[in-house]
Short mmCIF file of C-alpha atoms in Angstrom, two decimals:
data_model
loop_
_atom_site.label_atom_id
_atom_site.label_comp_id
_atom_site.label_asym_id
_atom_site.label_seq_id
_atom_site.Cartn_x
_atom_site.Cartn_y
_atom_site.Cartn_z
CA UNK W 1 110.35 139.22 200.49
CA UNK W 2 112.27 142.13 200.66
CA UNK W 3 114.49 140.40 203.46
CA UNK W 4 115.76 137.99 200.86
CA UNK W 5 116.83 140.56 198.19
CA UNK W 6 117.14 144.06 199.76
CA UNK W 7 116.01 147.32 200.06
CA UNK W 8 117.33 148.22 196.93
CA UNK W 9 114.70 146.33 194.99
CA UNK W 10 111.46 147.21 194.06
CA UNK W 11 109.04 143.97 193.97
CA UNK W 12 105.18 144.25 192.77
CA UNK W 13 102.94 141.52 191.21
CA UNK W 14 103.20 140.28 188.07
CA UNK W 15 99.80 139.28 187.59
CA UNK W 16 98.09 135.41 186.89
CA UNK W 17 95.32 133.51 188.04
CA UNK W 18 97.53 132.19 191.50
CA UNK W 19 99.11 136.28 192.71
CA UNK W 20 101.79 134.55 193.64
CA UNK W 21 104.33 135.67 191.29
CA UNK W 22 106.28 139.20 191.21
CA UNK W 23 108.36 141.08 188.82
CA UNK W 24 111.52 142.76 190.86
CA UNK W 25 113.41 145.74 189.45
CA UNK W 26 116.75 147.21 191.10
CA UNK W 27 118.83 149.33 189.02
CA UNK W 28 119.69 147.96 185.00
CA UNK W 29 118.77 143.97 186.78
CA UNK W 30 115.42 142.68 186.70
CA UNK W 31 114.01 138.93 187.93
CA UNK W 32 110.74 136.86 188.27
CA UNK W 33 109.98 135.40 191.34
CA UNK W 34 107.23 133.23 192.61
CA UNK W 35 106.13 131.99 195.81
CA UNK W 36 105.67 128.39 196.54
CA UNK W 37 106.38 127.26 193.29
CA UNK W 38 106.81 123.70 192.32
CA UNK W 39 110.09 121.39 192.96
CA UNK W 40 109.20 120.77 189.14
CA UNK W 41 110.85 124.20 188.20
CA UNK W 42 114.31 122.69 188.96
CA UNK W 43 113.90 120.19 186.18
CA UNK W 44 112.28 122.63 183.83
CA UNK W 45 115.32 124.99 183.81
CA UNK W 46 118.04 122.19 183.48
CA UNK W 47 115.90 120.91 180.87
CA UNK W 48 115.63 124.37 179.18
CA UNK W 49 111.87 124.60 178.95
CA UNK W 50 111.55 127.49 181.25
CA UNK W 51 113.54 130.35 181.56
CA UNK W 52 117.02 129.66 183.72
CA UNK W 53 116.61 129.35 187.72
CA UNK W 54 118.81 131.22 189.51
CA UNK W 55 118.13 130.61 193.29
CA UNK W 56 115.40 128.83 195.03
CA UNK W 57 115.17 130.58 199.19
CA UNK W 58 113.22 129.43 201.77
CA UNK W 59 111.45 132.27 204.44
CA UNK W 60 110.74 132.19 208.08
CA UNK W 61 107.47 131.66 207.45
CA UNK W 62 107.96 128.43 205.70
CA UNK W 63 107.30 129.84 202.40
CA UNK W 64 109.76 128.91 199.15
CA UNK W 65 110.97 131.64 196.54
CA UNK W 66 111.94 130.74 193.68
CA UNK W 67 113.71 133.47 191.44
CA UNK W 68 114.18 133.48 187.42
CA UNK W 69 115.90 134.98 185.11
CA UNK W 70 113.97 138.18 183.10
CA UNK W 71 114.14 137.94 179.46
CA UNK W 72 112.84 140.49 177.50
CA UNK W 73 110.60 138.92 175.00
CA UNK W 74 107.12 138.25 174.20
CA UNK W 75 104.20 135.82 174.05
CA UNK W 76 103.57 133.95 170.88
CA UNK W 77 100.91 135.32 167.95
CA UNK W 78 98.48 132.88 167.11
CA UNK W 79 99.26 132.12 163.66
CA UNK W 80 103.07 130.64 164.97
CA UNK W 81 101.58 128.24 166.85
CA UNK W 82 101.72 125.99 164.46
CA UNK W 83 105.35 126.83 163.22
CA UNK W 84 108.24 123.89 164.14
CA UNK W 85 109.90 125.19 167.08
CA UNK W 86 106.62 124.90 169.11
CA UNK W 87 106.03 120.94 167.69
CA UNK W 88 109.79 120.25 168.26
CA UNK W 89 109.60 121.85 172.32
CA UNK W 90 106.15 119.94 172.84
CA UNK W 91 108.11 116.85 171.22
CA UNK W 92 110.81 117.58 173.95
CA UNK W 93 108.28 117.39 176.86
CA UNK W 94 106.51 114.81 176.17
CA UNK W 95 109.74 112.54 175.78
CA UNK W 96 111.52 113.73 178.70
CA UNK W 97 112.15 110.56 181.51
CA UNK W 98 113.72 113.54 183.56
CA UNK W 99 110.07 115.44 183.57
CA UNK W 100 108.43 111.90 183.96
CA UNK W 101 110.47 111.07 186.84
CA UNK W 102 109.92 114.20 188.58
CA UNK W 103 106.30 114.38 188.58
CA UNK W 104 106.17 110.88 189.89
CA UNK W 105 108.51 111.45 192.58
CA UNK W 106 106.20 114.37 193.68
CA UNK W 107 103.00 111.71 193.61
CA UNK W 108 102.09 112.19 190.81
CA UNK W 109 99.52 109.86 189.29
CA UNK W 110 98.34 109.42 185.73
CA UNK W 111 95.00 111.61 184.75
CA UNK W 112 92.07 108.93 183.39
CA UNK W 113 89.75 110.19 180.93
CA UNK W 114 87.38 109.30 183.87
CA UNK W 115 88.61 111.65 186.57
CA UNK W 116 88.91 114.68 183.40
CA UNK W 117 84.94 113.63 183.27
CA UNK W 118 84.66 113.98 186.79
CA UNK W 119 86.34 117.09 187.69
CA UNK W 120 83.97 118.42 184.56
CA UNK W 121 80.92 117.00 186.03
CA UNK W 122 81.85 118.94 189.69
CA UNK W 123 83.11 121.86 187.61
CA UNK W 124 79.24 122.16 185.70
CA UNK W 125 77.55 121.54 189.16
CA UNK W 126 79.25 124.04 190.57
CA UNK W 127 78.51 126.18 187.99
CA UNK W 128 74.85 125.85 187.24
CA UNK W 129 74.93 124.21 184.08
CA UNK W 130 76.91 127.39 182.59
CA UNK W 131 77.01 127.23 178.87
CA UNK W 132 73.43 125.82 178.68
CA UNK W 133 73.12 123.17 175.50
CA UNK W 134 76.43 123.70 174.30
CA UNK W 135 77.93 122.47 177.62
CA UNK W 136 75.22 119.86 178.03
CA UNK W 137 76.19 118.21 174.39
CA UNK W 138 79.61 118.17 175.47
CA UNK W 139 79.08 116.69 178.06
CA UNK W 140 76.76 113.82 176.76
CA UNK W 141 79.84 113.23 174.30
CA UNK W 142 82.56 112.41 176.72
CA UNK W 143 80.36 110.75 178.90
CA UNK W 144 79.35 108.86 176.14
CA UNK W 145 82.81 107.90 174.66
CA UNK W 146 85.28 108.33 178.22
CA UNK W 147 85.98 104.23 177.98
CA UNK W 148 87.07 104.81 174.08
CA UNK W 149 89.70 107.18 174.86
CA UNK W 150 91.33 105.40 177.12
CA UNK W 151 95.19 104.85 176.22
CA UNK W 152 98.71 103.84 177.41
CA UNK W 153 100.50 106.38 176.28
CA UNK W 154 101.22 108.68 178.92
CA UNK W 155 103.72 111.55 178.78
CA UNK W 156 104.45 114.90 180.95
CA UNK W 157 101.14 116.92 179.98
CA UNK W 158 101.70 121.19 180.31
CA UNK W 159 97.58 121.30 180.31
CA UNK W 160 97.37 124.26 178.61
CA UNK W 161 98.91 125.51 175.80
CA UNK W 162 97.63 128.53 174.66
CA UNK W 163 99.69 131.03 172.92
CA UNK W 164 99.71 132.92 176.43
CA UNK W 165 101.70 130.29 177.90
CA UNK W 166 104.79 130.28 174.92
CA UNK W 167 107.34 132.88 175.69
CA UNK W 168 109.77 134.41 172.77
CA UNK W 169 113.16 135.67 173.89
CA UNK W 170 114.46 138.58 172.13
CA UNK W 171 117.34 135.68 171.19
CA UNK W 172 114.86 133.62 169.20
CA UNK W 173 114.84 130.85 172.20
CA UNK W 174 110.94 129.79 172.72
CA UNK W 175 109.95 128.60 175.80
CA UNK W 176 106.81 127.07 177.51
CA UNK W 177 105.99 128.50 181.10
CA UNK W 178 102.86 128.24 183.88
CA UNK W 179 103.31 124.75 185.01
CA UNK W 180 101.12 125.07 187.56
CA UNK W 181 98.49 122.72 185.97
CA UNK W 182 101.13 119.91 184.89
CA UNK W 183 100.03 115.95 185.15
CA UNK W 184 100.83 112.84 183.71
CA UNK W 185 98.02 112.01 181.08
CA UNK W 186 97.40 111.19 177.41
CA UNK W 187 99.53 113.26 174.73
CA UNK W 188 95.73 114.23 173.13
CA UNK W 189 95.27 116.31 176.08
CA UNK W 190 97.97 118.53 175.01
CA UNK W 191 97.55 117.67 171.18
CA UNK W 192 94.13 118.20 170.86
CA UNK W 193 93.57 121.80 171.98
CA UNK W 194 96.46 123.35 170.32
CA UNK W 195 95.79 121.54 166.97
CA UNK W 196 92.15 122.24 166.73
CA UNK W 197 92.90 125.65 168.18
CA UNK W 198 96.10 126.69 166.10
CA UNK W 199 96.47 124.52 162.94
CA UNK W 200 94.36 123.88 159.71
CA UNK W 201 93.34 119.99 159.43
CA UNK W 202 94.70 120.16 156.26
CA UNK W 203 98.67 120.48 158.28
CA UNK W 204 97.33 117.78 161.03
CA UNK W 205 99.48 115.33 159.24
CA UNK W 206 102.22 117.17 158.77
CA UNK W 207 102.34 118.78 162.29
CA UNK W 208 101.79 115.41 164.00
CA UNK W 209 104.52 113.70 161.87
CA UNK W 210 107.51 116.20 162.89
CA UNK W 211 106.00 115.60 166.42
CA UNK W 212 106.51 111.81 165.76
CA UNK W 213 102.56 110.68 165.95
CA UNK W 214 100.58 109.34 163.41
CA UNK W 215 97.14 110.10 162.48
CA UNK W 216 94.98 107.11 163.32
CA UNK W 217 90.95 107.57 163.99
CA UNK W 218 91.71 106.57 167.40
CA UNK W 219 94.00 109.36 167.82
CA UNK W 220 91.52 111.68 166.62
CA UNK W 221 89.17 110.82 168.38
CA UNK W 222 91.26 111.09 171.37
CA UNK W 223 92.52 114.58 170.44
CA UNK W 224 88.80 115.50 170.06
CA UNK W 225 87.73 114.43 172.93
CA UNK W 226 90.31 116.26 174.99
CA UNK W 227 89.96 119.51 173.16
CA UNK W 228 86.04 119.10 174.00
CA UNK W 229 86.84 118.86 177.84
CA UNK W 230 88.96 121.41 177.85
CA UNK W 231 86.84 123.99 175.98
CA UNK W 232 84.00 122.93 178.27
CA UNK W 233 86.29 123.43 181.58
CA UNK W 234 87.77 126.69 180.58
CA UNK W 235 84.59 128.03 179.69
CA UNK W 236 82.82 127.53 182.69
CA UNK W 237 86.10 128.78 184.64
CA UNK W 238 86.07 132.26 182.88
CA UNK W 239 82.45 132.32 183.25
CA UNK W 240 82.56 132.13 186.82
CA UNK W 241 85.09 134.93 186.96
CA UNK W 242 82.72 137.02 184.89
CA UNK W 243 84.83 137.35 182.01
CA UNK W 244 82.28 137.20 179.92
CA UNK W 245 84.26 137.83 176.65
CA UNK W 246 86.41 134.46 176.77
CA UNK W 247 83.77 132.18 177.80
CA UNK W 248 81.71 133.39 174.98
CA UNK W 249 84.80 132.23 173.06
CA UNK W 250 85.05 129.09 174.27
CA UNK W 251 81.41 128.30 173.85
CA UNK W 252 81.32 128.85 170.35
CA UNK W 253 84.65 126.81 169.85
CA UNK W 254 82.64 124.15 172.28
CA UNK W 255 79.89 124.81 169.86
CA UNK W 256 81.76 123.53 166.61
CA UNK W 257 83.49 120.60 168.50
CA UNK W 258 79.89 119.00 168.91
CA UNK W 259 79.22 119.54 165.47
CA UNK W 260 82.31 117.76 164.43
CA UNK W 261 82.06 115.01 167.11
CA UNK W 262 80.12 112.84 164.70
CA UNK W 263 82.64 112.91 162.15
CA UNK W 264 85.62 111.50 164.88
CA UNK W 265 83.53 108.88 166.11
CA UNK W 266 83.22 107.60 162.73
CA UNK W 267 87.37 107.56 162.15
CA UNK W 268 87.18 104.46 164.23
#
């Protein structure tokens, strides 16, 4: 890598799940690169949802860098998850034809609520059962209810949007990053975790009508239904990595969306 920029610069990992993105320093300049990264960036940074793209260089090897513009900044606190410039960005995803177009042009085919049960189901074989009861009643629940979630609306889905994954620029812009997971699928499967996660029920309404959705039962149960997937997925993926402390998170979270499945089902 140091072929494409120079001897100058000082590159060393930036960290993530993938290790294959690098922070590199020369001098007062500083610049995020990745390697392999998707054709989807492009799009992204002409659609201002990730930080600029500067210049996209292919290696001998075959391998694509991709380099970014550094802003200082930071990632989102919790409690402004709920605040209007994250609804109005997620509002700008999931209408953009330029992000739909993209992902389709890259083969990308709309995510059933069956093949988010699959994956699960491989996921918790894989894994042994992990979570014990708590996965095994989420489970039963999504089994149980995968043909009532099924929906037409499908939009440009980030997959997950945890304050980790919002970026802050010192300049007040907010952006979403780590679209490594991105798919075509349901608006709940976006929805879902960061409302139950983020927001008080009693701002559902509120939230969801800046965002330009209302707040049928179906909806809900939809939104519920994701959120209870993706708890149950996460959880069994930091488990495996041993990070004991975040799975035990997402258990208990998995724990009170089984208690409050009853309640969605009955929205209907």
């Amino acid at each position: 890598m140091l072929d494409i920029l120079g001897n100058e610069w000082n590159i060393k990992p930036a960290g993530g799940q993938t290790g294959e993105a690098y922070i590199a320093r020369s001098g007062g300049r500083k610049l995020f690169l990745k390697r392999n990264s998707s054709p989807f960036l492009a799009v992204l940074s002409v659609e201002g949802i990730v930080p600029k793209l500067l210049w996209t260089k292919r290696l001998e090897n075959g391998d694509v860098i991709t380099a970014q513009r550094w802003l200082n900044g930071r990632e989102l606190h919790e409690n402004e998850m709920k605040s209007g410039a994250v609804v109005d960005l997620l509002k700008k995803i999931h209408r953009s034809d330029a992000l739909l177009a993209m992902l389709k042009r890259l083969g990308k085919q709309p995510v059933t609520p069956q093949a988010v049960l699959a994956e699960l189901e491989s996921r918790m074989r894989i894994g042994n059962m992990i979570g014990g009861q708590a996965a095994g009643e989420a489970y039963s629940f999504l089994a149980d209810n995968v043909d009532k979630v099924e929906s037409g609306e499908k939009v440009v889905c980030h997959c997950d949007v945890n304050h980790n994954n919002w970026l802050l620029s010192e300049n007040g812009d907010l952006y979403l990053i780590d679209w490594d997971n991105a798919m075509i699928a349901d608006p709940a499967l976006d929805l879902g975790p960061l409302l139950y996660e983020y927001v008080a029920k009693s701002e559902w309404r509120s939230w969801l009508g800046r965002y330009g959705h209302e707040l049928t039962g179906d909806f809900l149960l939809r939104m519920h239904w994701y959120a209870t997937a993706q708890a149950a997925k996460f959880m069994i993926w930091h488990a495996g990595r041993k990070e004991s402390r975040q799975a035990e998170k997402l258990r208990i979270r998995l724990v009170r969306l089984n208690r409050d499945a009853a309640f969605y089902l009955q929205q209907l």
